[in-house]
Amino acid sequence: MKVLLLYPSLRKEILGYGDMGAVGEPLALEYLAAGAIEDSHEVRILDLRLHPDDLEPTLLSFQPDVVGLTGYSMHVLRNLTTCRLLKSLLPTCYTVVGGHHATLLPEDFFVPQIDFVVRGEGVHPFRALLRALEAGGPVPPIPGVYTRQGDVFVDGGEPLSPAKAMSSWTEGSHSPMTSTAFPRPTVP
C-alpha cells in the first residue's frame, strides 16, 4: 500500500508561540514509517512545517491509499481541515489520526472525514491497521484504534500503557546536575 505520513503546518494559525521557531524532526512519523516499510509498504513523509504548499501536489502525484497525521492540541483544526481536503481529492483514501491530542481526546476526531484514530504509542497499532486494510474486508478490533463504522467510532480496546512505574520523575531530576527544573519532593 502507499502510505503518506503528514506533520501539520501552523503557518496560518496564530497560537501564541506555535512551533516556537524550532522545527524538530518528525520522529514519531519516522517510527511509523519504519514499521510500515518493514511490512513492504511504500511510505513518504511530508513535513508541512517545511513544505506547506506541497500537500495537494503530493496527494495528487503519490495517490496514497492511507494518510496518517500526527499532532498536538494546537494542530486539531489544521488536521481536520487537511482531512476534509484529502477526502475531497481522494475519497477512497483512508485517513488515520494519532499523536498526543488523539490519545487524550480521541472524540475530537470522530468526524466523517477521519476513518481511524490511534491512541497511545502508534507503531504496532498502525502496522496492524495497515495489514488489515491490505487484507481487505472489515477491520477487526485493534487495541488502541478507534474505527469509524458509519456514523460511530468503535473502540478496538485499550492501547499499551506507558511503564510509568519505571520512571522516577517524582524523585527529581534525571540529570547528574544538582539543580533541576523539577522540584524534588520533601519527605519528612
Short mmCIF file of C-alpha atoms in Angstrom, two decimals:
data_model
loop_
_atom_site.label_atom_id
_atom_site.label_comp_id
_atom_site.label_asym_id
_atom_site.label_seq_id
_atom_site.Cartn_x
_atom_site.Cartn_y
_atom_site.Cartn_z
CA MET A 1 0.00 0.00 0.00
CA LYS A 2 1.04 3.60 -0.50
CA VAL A 3 1.24 5.46 2.82
CA LEU A 4 1.69 9.21 3.26
CA LEU A 5 2.53 10.49 6.75
CA LEU A 6 1.93 14.17 7.48
CA TYR A 7 3.21 16.54 10.13
CA PRO A 8 0.84 19.54 10.18
CA SER A 9 1.72 23.14 9.44
CA LEU A 10 0.71 26.06 11.62
CA ARG A 11 1.57 28.82 9.19
CA LYS A 12 -1.98 30.25 9.10
CA GLU A 13 -2.72 29.97 12.80
CA ILE A 14 -1.80 32.47 15.46
CA LEU A 15 -1.46 30.41 18.60
CA GLY A 16 0.94 32.02 20.97
CA TYR A 17 4.33 30.58 20.19
CA GLY A 18 3.18 27.95 17.68
CA ASP A 19 6.20 25.80 16.95
CA MET A 20 8.35 28.42 18.77
CA GLY A 21 10.68 28.83 15.82
CA ALA A 22 12.18 25.39 16.33
CA VAL A 23 11.37 22.56 13.97
CA GLY A 24 12.36 19.17 15.29
CA GLU A 25 12.38 16.14 13.05
CA PRO A 26 9.04 14.30 12.86
CA LEU A 27 10.40 11.37 14.86
CA ALA A 28 7.01 9.79 15.58
CA LEU A 29 6.30 9.65 11.85
CA GLU A 30 9.74 8.18 11.22
CA TYR A 31 8.93 5.35 13.63
CA LEU A 32 5.60 4.73 11.88
CA ALA A 33 7.39 4.75 8.53
CA ALA A 34 9.98 2.23 9.73
CA GLY A 35 7.26 -0.23 10.73
CA ALA A 36 5.33 0.25 7.51
CA ILE A 37 8.46 -0.13 5.37
CA GLU A 38 9.33 -3.32 7.24
CA ASP A 39 5.92 -4.62 6.11
CA SER A 40 6.77 -3.69 2.47
CA HIS A 41 4.58 -0.59 2.17
CA GLU A 42 5.68 2.38 0.08
CA VAL A 43 5.96 5.30 2.51
CA ARG A 44 6.55 9.03 2.23
CA ILE A 45 6.75 11.63 4.99
CA LEU A 46 5.68 15.19 4.27
CA ASP A 47 6.54 17.76 6.92
CA LEU A 48 4.16 20.62 6.18
CA ARG A 49 6.09 22.93 8.52
CA LEU A 50 8.89 22.87 5.95
CA HIS A 51 6.83 22.36 2.79
CA PRO A 52 3.44 24.00 3.44
CA ASP A 53 2.49 24.23 -0.24
CA ASP A 54 3.26 20.61 -1.11
CA LEU A 55 0.17 18.88 0.29
CA GLU A 56 -2.15 18.95 -2.71
CA PRO A 57 0.58 18.25 -5.31
CA THR A 58 1.85 15.33 -3.21
CA LEU A 59 -1.63 13.87 -2.76
CA LEU A 60 -2.31 14.07 -6.48
CA SER A 61 1.06 12.72 -7.63
CA PHE A 62 1.58 10.00 -4.99
CA GLN A 63 -2.10 8.89 -4.74
CA PRO A 64 -1.75 7.33 -1.27
CA ASP A 65 -4.05 4.56 -0.06
CA VAL A 66 -3.60 5.70 3.55
CA VAL A 67 -2.72 9.10 5.00
CA GLY A 68 -1.63 9.33 8.63
CA LEU A 69 -1.48 12.60 10.55
CA THR A 70 0.02 13.35 13.93
CA GLY A 71 -0.33 16.38 16.14
CA TYR A 72 -0.71 18.18 19.40
CA SER A 73 -3.82 20.06 20.54
CA MET A 74 -2.75 23.12 18.58
CA HIS A 75 -2.96 21.02 15.39
CA VAL A 76 -6.55 19.75 15.75
CA LEU A 77 -8.23 22.29 13.47
CA ARG A 78 -5.44 22.04 10.91
CA ASN A 79 -5.70 18.23 10.85
CA LEU A 80 -9.49 18.36 10.45
CA THR A 81 -9.11 20.81 7.55
CA THR A 82 -6.41 18.64 5.98
CA CYS A 83 -8.61 15.53 6.18
CA ARG A 84 -11.51 17.39 4.55
CA LEU A 85 -9.24 18.41 1.68
CA LEU A 86 -7.82 14.92 1.43
CA LYS A 87 -11.26 13.28 1.22
CA SER A 88 -12.37 15.80 -1.41
CA LEU A 89 -9.35 14.92 -3.60
CA LEU A 90 -9.06 11.20 -2.80
CA PRO A 91 -12.40 9.97 -1.42
CA THR A 92 -11.30 6.32 -1.17
CA CYS A 93 -8.11 7.10 0.75
CA TYR A 94 -8.14 6.04 4.41
CA THR A 95 -7.36 8.74 6.97
CA VAL A 96 -5.67 7.93 10.28
CA VAL A 97 -5.05 10.46 13.05
CA GLY A 98 -2.76 9.88 16.02
CA GLY A 99 -0.48 11.81 18.33
CA HIS A 100 -0.82 13.49 21.69
CA HIS A 101 -4.25 15.05 21.18
CA ALA A 102 -5.73 11.89 19.65
CA THR A 103 -4.51 9.99 22.71
CA LEU A 104 -6.02 12.41 25.21
CA LEU A 105 -9.24 13.41 23.39
CA PRO A 106 -9.87 10.95 20.55
CA GLU A 107 -13.51 12.05 20.26
CA ASP A 108 -12.34 15.37 18.76
CA PHE A 109 -11.58 13.35 15.63
CA PHE A 110 -14.86 11.41 15.44
CA VAL A 111 -15.89 13.11 12.20
CA PRO A 112 -16.84 11.75 8.75
CA GLN A 113 -13.53 12.68 7.08
CA ILE A 114 -11.49 10.55 9.51
CA ASP A 115 -11.55 6.76 9.34
CA PHE A 116 -9.30 5.72 12.23
CA VAL A 117 -8.00 7.34 15.43
CA VAL A 118 -4.94 5.82 17.11
CA ARG A 119 -4.37 6.34 20.85
CA GLY A 120 -1.08 5.87 22.61
CA GLU A 121 2.10 4.50 21.06
CA GLY A 122 1.17 4.02 17.45
CA VAL A 123 3.77 1.86 15.69
CA HIS A 124 2.24 -1.55 16.43
CA PRO A 125 -1.42 -0.49 16.05
CA PHE A 126 -0.59 1.31 12.79
CA ARG A 127 1.16 -1.77 11.40
CA ALA A 128 -1.80 -3.95 12.39
CA LEU A 129 -4.17 -1.47 10.77
CA LEU A 130 -2.20 -1.42 7.51
CA ARG A 131 -2.17 -5.23 7.44
CA ALA A 132 -5.94 -5.34 7.96
CA LEU A 133 -6.59 -2.74 5.26
CA GLU A 134 -4.32 -4.55 2.84
CA ALA A 135 -6.15 -7.84 3.50
CA GLY A 136 -9.49 -6.21 2.63
CA GLY A 137 -12.82 -6.70 4.33
CA PRO A 138 -13.83 -5.25 7.68
CA VAL A 139 -11.06 -4.13 10.02
CA PRO A 140 -11.04 -6.28 13.16
CA PRO A 141 -10.74 -4.63 16.58
CA ILE A 142 -7.19 -3.37 17.08
CA PRO A 143 -6.13 -2.28 20.60
CA GLY A 144 -5.55 1.47 20.64
CA VAL A 145 -7.51 2.11 17.43
CA TYR A 146 -10.96 3.62 17.06
CA THR A 147 -12.54 2.56 13.76
CA ARG A 148 -15.31 4.55 12.07
CA GLN A 149 -18.28 2.36 11.25
CA GLY A 150 -20.86 4.55 9.58
CA ASP A 151 -21.51 7.47 11.92
CA VAL A 152 -19.95 5.92 15.02
CA PHE A 153 -16.42 5.08 16.09
CA VAL A 154 -15.83 1.68 17.65
CA ASP A 155 -13.09 1.29 20.26
CA GLY A 156 -10.70 -1.57 19.46
CA GLY A 157 -9.62 -1.89 23.08
CA GLU A 158 -7.11 -0.32 25.40
CA PRO A 159 -3.72 0.60 23.96
CA LEU A 160 -0.48 -0.31 25.66
CA SER A 161 0.16 1.97 28.61
CA PRO A 162 3.50 3.61 29.34
CA ALA A 163 5.55 1.86 32.03
CA LYS A 164 5.28 4.83 34.38
CA ALA A 165 6.41 2.78 37.37
CA MET A 166 9.84 2.57 35.75
CA SER A 167 10.20 6.35 35.63
CA SER A 168 11.42 8.37 38.57
CA TRP A 169 10.04 11.78 37.59
CA THR A 170 8.62 12.26 41.06
CA GLU A 171 12.05 11.66 42.57
CA GLY A 172 13.58 14.73 40.99
CA SER A 173 15.90 15.31 38.09
CA HIS A 174 17.14 12.78 35.56
CA SER A 175 20.32 14.79 35.29
CA PRO A 176 23.54 14.49 37.29
CA MET A 177 23.36 18.27 37.76
CA THR A 178 22.49 19.40 41.26
CA SER A 179 19.89 21.96 40.20
CA THR A 180 16.75 20.91 38.42
CA ALA A 181 13.70 22.43 36.82
CA PHE A 182 11.64 19.75 38.55
CA PRO A 183 11.01 20.30 42.25
CA ARG A 184 12.18 17.48 44.45
CA PRO A 185 9.60 16.30 46.93
CA THR A 186 10.49 16.80 50.55
CA VAL A 187 9.86 13.76 52.69
CA PRO A 188 9.83 14.23 56.47
#
